[in-house]
Structures are given as structure tokens and as C-alpha cells.
Amino acid sequence: QRGFIITGNEQYLAPYLAATGPTEAHLEALKALTGDNFRRRQLLDSLTPLIADKFQELRETIQLRREGSADAAIQRIQTGRGLRLMREIRSTVTVMKSQDRELLIAQSRRHAEQARQIFLALATLTLITLLVLGALIVETRRRAREMRSTRDALQTQVVEHEQTTSLLASLVRSSEDAVIGIGLDGRVISWNPAAERMFGPAERDMAGRPIDAFLDGIGADVVSALARVQSERRPEQLQVDHRGPA
């Protein structure tokens, strides 16, 4: 403006002409970006008329110079109105920039706090996961030890049972008394050598035969003994006095 007023050269108006068109669009864009920020809206509302007055002052002085009234244009400038408008515009813009910095700092702090909370949450979740994993590992190892211990105990019991069974079988087979094993259905399931010597038939011939059909007079005793075995769930011994082959 000053260069044009002094020289009348239109080239000095290039910055003014370039700013005249986009200024209003820039203000509208700022209002759209402001949203519900009340303080920013107030500043924009006060800035808009200041800019309009400044452009009006520029247009008036430029028009006076174009009409050849350079002195009148200079007098208009010397009133200080344009300078006051620019000071107010700069002051308002400075406040807006300060608000932007404050808003940016607040957002940065908020984002930092959110990041800290997310980090703490992730760290806590990781710690809990590690604790749960550690507990699972400890529990798994404990159960594995229990299973090994149970397996070893069962194996020991099986071995002892087999040894006991083998010993009992050996005792039964070497016994001088006839020992006959009877199932719950009253049929012969075992028949030792003494029984073979006493009664005559071999074990293979007696297996599966009803005992009361072979030994007369003990049917009632066998039935009573089998009833006690079924009710008490324990072996029952039945002694029979038999002389000579049946």
C-alpha cells in the first residue's frame, strides 16, 4: 500500500490483491475448524470485522491514489486508523496462537497420559499373564509329579499283587489240602493238585462245573457262602470234610 501511494506503481499492490480473495475463505475455514470452541469463536468473531475494516481502509486509500489524490491518501494513512487496525489484528492473532499452543500442550499431555495408562494396562496384563503362566507351569509340574507318583504306586501295587497272587497260587498248588475256587455262580474256577488226588478228576475236567453237582450234601452251604460273598464283597472260606473219591 505505501509503495503504491508514494509511486503510483500498481506492482506494489500485488500482495494486497493476492490476499483480497482468499481471506474470506480462510476465515470461513477457521470458523469450521473452531467447532464448539467458545473462546476461539469469540476471537474469530472479533477478528472478522477488524480484517474487513482494514481492507476497507486499504481500498479507500488505494482508490484515492488512483484518482490522483495522493495527498488525501497520505492524510488518510496519517490518521493512524490502519495502524490501529493492524495492531488489533496482530494482537488477536497472537492470542489465537497462544490458545493454539495451550491446546496443543493440553492435547500432548492428554495423549501422554493416555499412552501411560495404556502402557500400565499392558504391563499389568503382561504381569498377570506371566503370573498365570507361572502358576500353570507350577501346577502342571505338581500334577505331573502326582501322576508319576500315582503311576509308580500303582506299578508297585501291581507287582505286589502279582507276587502275592503268584505266592498264593504256589501255596494253593503245593497245599496238601484240597483247595477248590468257586465263582459267584457256584461253578468251579480253580482246582489244585490235592483236589485232583482227593477227588480224582483233573482241573481241566472240573473247570466250569457246578460244585454242588459234584459234592453231594453241600449245596445249601455253598449257596449260603455265596450269598455272604455277594453282600459283604469279600472272599468266603468253606471247609468240607470229604473222605475218599466221590
PDB file of N, CA and C in Angstrom, residues 33-84:
ATOM      1  N   LEU A  33     -13.233 -25.070  11.489  1.00  0.00           N
ATOM      2  CA  LEU A  33     -12.308 -25.843  12.319  1.00  0.00           C
ATOM      3  C   LEU A  33     -12.481 -25.558  13.799  1.00  0.00           C
ATOM      4  N   THR A  34     -13.010 -24.385  14.103  1.00  0.00           N
ATOM      5  CA  THR A  34     -13.173 -23.984  15.512  1.00  0.00           C
ATOM      6  C   THR A  34     -14.165 -24.885  16.231  1.00  0.00           C
ATOM      7  N   GLY A  35     -15.229 -25.285  15.521  1.00  0.00           N
ATOM      8  CA  GLY A  35     -16.226 -26.169  16.120  1.00  0.00           C
ATOM      9  C   GLY A  35     -16.917 -25.505  17.301  1.00  0.00           C
ATOM     10  N   ASP A  36     -16.912 -26.197  18.462  1.00  0.00           N
ATOM     11  CA  ASP A  36     -17.601 -25.689  19.648  1.00  0.00           C
ATOM     12  C   ASP A  36     -16.639 -25.022  20.635  1.00  0.00           C
ATOM     13  N   ASN A  37     -15.466 -24.589  20.133  1.00  0.00           N
ATOM     14  CA  ASN A  37     -14.518 -23.877  20.989  1.00  0.00           C
ATOM     15  C   ASN A  37     -15.013 -22.445  21.162  1.00  0.00           C
ATOM     16  N   PHE A  38     -15.600 -22.157  22.307  1.00  0.00           N
ATOM     17  CA  PHE A  38     -16.240 -20.855  22.512  1.00  0.00           C
ATOM     18  C   PHE A  38     -15.232 -19.713  22.487  1.00  0.00           C
ATOM     19  N   ARG A  39     -14.098 -19.892  23.127  1.00  0.00           N
ATOM     20  CA  ARG A  39     -13.086 -18.826  23.163  1.00  0.00           C
ATOM     21  C   ARG A  39     -12.559 -18.529  21.766  1.00  0.00           C
ATOM     22  N   ARG A  40     -12.278 -19.561  20.999  1.00  0.00           N
ATOM     23  CA  ARG A  40     -11.802 -19.345  19.633  1.00  0.00           C
ATOM     24  C   ARG A  40     -12.886 -18.674  18.789  1.00  0.00           C
ATOM     25  N   ARG A  41     -14.123 -19.079  18.987  1.00  0.00           N
ATOM     26  CA  ARG A  41     -15.223 -18.458  18.234  1.00  0.00           C
ATOM     27  C   ARG A  41     -15.321 -16.977  18.546  1.00  0.00           C
ATOM     28  N   GLN A  42     -15.158 -16.603  19.799  1.00  0.00           N
ATOM     29  CA  GLN A  42     -15.202 -15.181  20.163  1.00  0.00           C
ATOM     30  C   GLN A  42     -14.078 -14.399  19.475  1.00  0.00           C
ATOM     31  N   LEU A  43     -12.888 -14.970  19.470  1.00  0.00           N
ATOM     32  CA  LEU A  43     -11.756 -14.289  18.831  1.00  0.00           C
ATOM     33  C   LEU A  43     -11.984 -14.129  17.336  1.00  0.00           C
ATOM     34  N   LEU A  44     -12.507 -15.163  16.687  1.00  0.00           N
ATOM     35  CA  LEU A  44     -12.786 -15.071  15.262  1.00  0.00           C
ATOM     36  C   LEU A  44     -13.874 -14.040  14.977  1.00  0.00           C
ATOM     37  N   ASP A  45     -14.869 -14.003  15.856  1.00  0.00           N
ATOM     38  CA  ASP A  45     -15.942 -13.009  15.670  1.00  0.00           C
ATOM     39  C   ASP A  45     -15.419 -11.592  15.810  1.00  0.00           C
ATOM     40  N   SER A  46     -14.420 -11.416  16.660  1.00  0.00           N
ATOM     41  CA  SER A  46     -13.844 -10.068  16.800  1.00  0.00           C
ATOM     42  C   SER A  46     -12.814  -9.781  15.701  1.00  0.00           C
ATOM     43  N   LEU A  47     -12.183 -10.837  15.172  1.00  0.00           N
ATOM     44  CA  LEU A  47     -11.172 -10.654  14.139  1.00  0.00           C
ATOM     45  C   LEU A  47     -11.797 -10.331  12.785  1.00  0.00           C
ATOM     46  N   THR A  48     -12.935 -10.934  12.494  1.00  0.00           N
ATOM     47  CA  THR A  48     -13.554 -10.754  11.174  1.00  0.00           C
ATOM     48  C   THR A  48     -13.841  -9.288  10.852  1.00  0.00           C
ATOM     49  N   PRO A  49     -14.507  -8.521  11.737  1.00  0.00           N
ATOM     50  CA  PRO A  49     -14.736  -7.102  11.400  1.00  0.00           C
ATOM     51  C   PRO A  49     -13.450  -6.274  11.348  1.00  0.00           C
ATOM     52  N   LEU A  50     -12.457  -6.627  12.130  1.00  0.00           N
ATOM     53  CA  LEU A  50     -11.186  -5.896  12.069  1.00  0.00           C
ATOM     54  C   LEU A  50     -10.539  -6.054  10.691  1.00  0.00           C
ATOM     55  N   ILE A  51     -10.563  -7.283  10.189  1.00  0.00           N
ATOM     56  CA  ILE A  51      -9.985  -7.522   8.862  1.00  0.00           C
ATOM     57  C   ILE A  51     -10.799  -6.801   7.796  1.00  0.00           C
ATOM     58  N   ALA A  52     -12.129  -6.855   7.954  1.00  0.00           N
ATOM     59  CA  ALA A  52     -12.973  -6.155   6.985  1.00  0.00           C
ATOM     60  C   ALA A  52     -12.689  -4.654   7.005  1.00  0.00           C
ATOM     61  N   ASP A  53     -12.546  -4.048   8.188  1.00  0.00           N
ATOM     62  CA  ASP A  53     -12.233  -2.613   8.293  1.00  0.00           C
ATOM     63  C   ASP A  53     -10.873  -2.311   7.697  1.00  0.00           C
ATOM     64  N   LYS A  54      -9.905  -3.198   7.906  1.00  0.00           N
ATOM     65  CA  LYS A  54      -8.573  -2.964   7.349  1.00  0.00           C
ATOM     66  C   LYS A  54      -8.606  -2.987   5.828  1.00  0.00           C
ATOM     67  N   PHE A  55      -9.311  -3.964   5.244  1.00  0.00           N
ATOM     68  CA  PHE A  55      -9.424  -3.996   3.787  1.00  0.00           C
ATOM     69  C   PHE A  55     -10.176  -2.774   3.271  1.00  0.00           C
ATOM     70  N   GLN A  56     -11.178  -2.339   4.024  1.00  0.00           N
ATOM     71  CA  GLN A  56     -11.908  -1.140   3.622  1.00  0.00           C
ATOM     72  C   GLN A  56     -10.995   0.085   3.633  1.00  0.00           C
ATOM     73  N   GLU A  57     -10.159   0.177   4.657  1.00  0.00           N
ATOM     74  CA  GLU A  57      -9.203   1.296   4.736  1.00  0.00           C
ATOM     75  C   GLU A  57      -8.206   1.250   3.583  1.00  0.00           C
ATOM     76  N   LEU A  58      -7.766   0.048   3.234  1.00  0.00           N
ATOM     77  CA  LEU A  58      -6.842  -0.103   2.108  1.00  0.00           C
ATOM     78  C   LEU A  58      -7.514   0.289   0.799  1.00  0.00           C
ATOM     79  N   ARG A  59      -8.747  -0.174   0.622  1.00  0.00           N
ATOM     80  CA  ARG A  59      -9.447   0.170  -0.613  1.00  0.00           C
ATOM     81  C   ARG A  59      -9.646   1.676  -0.751  1.00  0.00           C
ATOM     82  N   GLU A  60      -9.950   2.323   0.354  1.00  0.00           N
ATOM     83  CA  GLU A  60     -10.182   3.768   0.289  1.00  0.00           C
ATOM     84  C   GLU A  60      -8.900   4.531  -0.087  1.00  0.00           C
ATOM     85  N   THR A  61      -7.793   4.186   0.552  1.00  0.00           N
ATOM     86  CA  THR A  61      -6.545   4.894   0.245  1.00  0.00           C
ATOM     87  C   THR A  61      -6.068   4.588  -1.169  1.00  0.00           C
ATOM     88  N   ILE A  62      -6.234   3.339  -1.591  1.00  0.00           N
ATOM     89  CA  ILE A  62      -5.833   2.966  -2.954  1.00  0.00           C
ATOM     90  C   ILE A  62      -6.701   3.697  -3.980  1.00  0.00           C
ATOM     91  N   GLN A  63      -7.982   3.789  -3.681  1.00  0.00           N
ATOM     92  CA  GLN A  63      -8.874   4.491  -4.605  1.00  0.00           C
ATOM     93  C   GLN A  63      -8.509   5.968  -4.704  1.00  0.00           C
ATOM     94  N   LEU A  64      -8.191   6.576  -3.568  1.00  0.00           N
ATOM     95  CA  LEU A  64      -7.792   7.983  -3.591  1.00  0.00           C
ATOM     96  C   LEU A  64      -6.528   8.168  -4.446  1.00  0.00           C
ATOM     97  N   ARG A  65      -5.561   7.236  -4.298  1.00  0.00           N
ATOM     98  CA  ARG A  65      -4.325   7.366  -5.085  1.00  0.00           C
ATOM     99  C   ARG A  65      -4.591   7.179  -6.567  1.00  0.00           C
ATOM    100  N   ARG A  66      -5.465   6.226  -6.890  1.00  0.00           N
ATOM    101  CA  ARG A  66      -5.789   6.011  -8.296  1.00  0.00           C
ATOM    102  C   ARG A  66      -6.503   7.217  -8.898  1.00  0.00           C
ATOM    103  N   GLU A  67      -7.234   7.927  -8.083  1.00  0.00           N
ATOM    104  CA  GLU A  67      -7.929   9.126  -8.570  1.00  0.00           C
ATOM    105  C   GLU A  67      -6.999  10.335  -8.626  1.00  0.00           C
ATOM    106  N   GLY A  68      -5.741  10.144  -8.222  1.00  0.00           N
ATOM    107  CA  GLY A  68      -4.764  11.238  -8.281  1.00  0.00           C
ATOM    108  C   GLY A  68      -4.665  12.055  -7.020  1.00  0.00           C
ATOM    109  N   SER A  69      -5.358  11.632  -5.996  1.00  0.00           N
ATOM    110  CA  SER A  69      -5.332  12.380  -4.726  1.00  0.00           C
ATOM    111  C   SER A  69      -4.335  11.727  -3.781  1.00  0.00           C
ATOM    112  N   ALA A  70      -3.075  11.810  -4.124  1.00  0.00           N
ATOM    113  CA  ALA A  70      -2.042  11.187  -3.310  1.00  0.00           C
ATOM    114  C   ALA A  70      -1.961  11.821  -1.938  1.00  0.00           C
ATOM    115  N   ASP A  71      -2.087  13.134  -1.887  1.00  0.00           N
ATOM    116  CA  ASP A  71      -2.017  13.819  -0.584  1.00  0.00           C
ATOM    117  C   ASP A  71      -3.157  13.392   0.317  1.00  0.00           C
ATOM    118  N   ALA A  72      -4.348  13.268  -0.277  1.00  0.00           N
ATOM    119  CA  ALA A  72      -5.503  12.848   0.520  1.00  0.00           C
ATOM    120  C   ALA A  72      -5.302  11.421   1.030  1.00  0.00           C
ATOM    121  N   ALA A  73      -4.707  10.581   0.196  1.00  0.00           N
ATOM    122  CA  ALA A  73      -4.447   9.194   0.617  1.00  0.00           C
ATOM    123  C   ALA A  73      -3.449   9.166   1.752  1.00  0.00           C
ATOM    124  N   ILE A  74      -2.404  10.024   1.655  1.00  0.00           N
ATOM    125  CA  ILE A  74      -1.393  10.066   2.717  1.00  0.00           C
ATOM    126  C   ILE A  74      -2.002  10.584   4.004  1.00  0.00           C
ATOM    127  N   GLN A  75      -2.847  11.584   3.904  1.00  0.00           N
ATOM    128  CA  GLN A  75      -3.521  12.114   5.093  1.00  0.00           C
ATOM    129  C   GLN A  75      -4.387  11.036   5.749  1.00  0.00           C
ATOM    130  N   ARG A  76      -5.040  10.235   4.898  1.00  0.00           N
ATOM    131  CA  ARG A  76      -5.857   9.153   5.443  1.00  0.00           C
ATOM    132  C   ARG A  76      -4.985   8.152   6.207  1.00  0.00           C
ATOM    133  N   ILE A  77      -3.811   7.877   5.665  1.00  0.00           N
ATOM    134  CA  ILE A  77      -2.901   6.948   6.341  1.00  0.00           C
ATOM    135  C   ILE A  77      -2.388   7.552   7.641  1.00  0.00           C
ATOM    136  N   GLN A  78      -2.110   8.837   7.610  1.00  0.00           N
ATOM    137  CA  GLN A  78      -1.553   9.503   8.786  1.00  0.00           C
ATOM    138  C   GLN A  78      -2.535   9.593   9.942  1.00  0.00           C
ATOM    139  N   THR A  79      -3.780   9.360   9.696  1.00  0.00           N
ATOM    140  CA  THR A  79      -4.746   9.349  10.811  1.00  0.00           C
ATOM    141  C   THR A  79      -4.441   8.219  11.796  1.00  0.00           C
ATOM    142  N   GLY A  80      -3.709   7.200  11.331  1.00  0.00           N
ATOM    143  CA  GLY A  80      -3.341   6.079  12.218  1.00  0.00           C
ATOM    144  C   GLY A  80      -4.407   5.011  12.345  1.00  0.00           C
ATOM    145  N   ARG A  81      -5.491   5.163  11.615  1.00  0.00           N
ATOM    146  CA  ARG A  81      -6.579   4.171  11.707  1.00  0.00           C
ATOM    147  C   ARG A  81      -6.120   2.803  11.218  1.00  0.00           C
ATOM    148  N   GLY A  82      -5.430   2.763  10.104  1.00  0.00           N
ATOM    149  CA  GLY A  82      -4.952   1.486   9.561  1.00  0.00           C
ATOM    150  C   GLY A  82      -3.939   0.831  10.488  1.00  0.00           C
ATOM    151  N   LEU A  83      -3.083   1.674  11.123  1.00  0.00           N
ATOM    152  CA  LEU A  83      -2.092   1.125  12.037  1.00  0.00           C
ATOM    153  C   LEU A  83      -2.755   0.510  13.268  1.00  0.00           C
ATOM    154  N   ARG A  84      -3.793   1.213  13.775  1.00  0.00           N
ATOM    155  CA  ARG A  84      -4.512   0.692  14.928  1.00  0.00           C
ATOM    156  C   ARG A  84      -5.205  -0.632  14.587  1.00  0.00           C
TER     157      ARG A  84
END
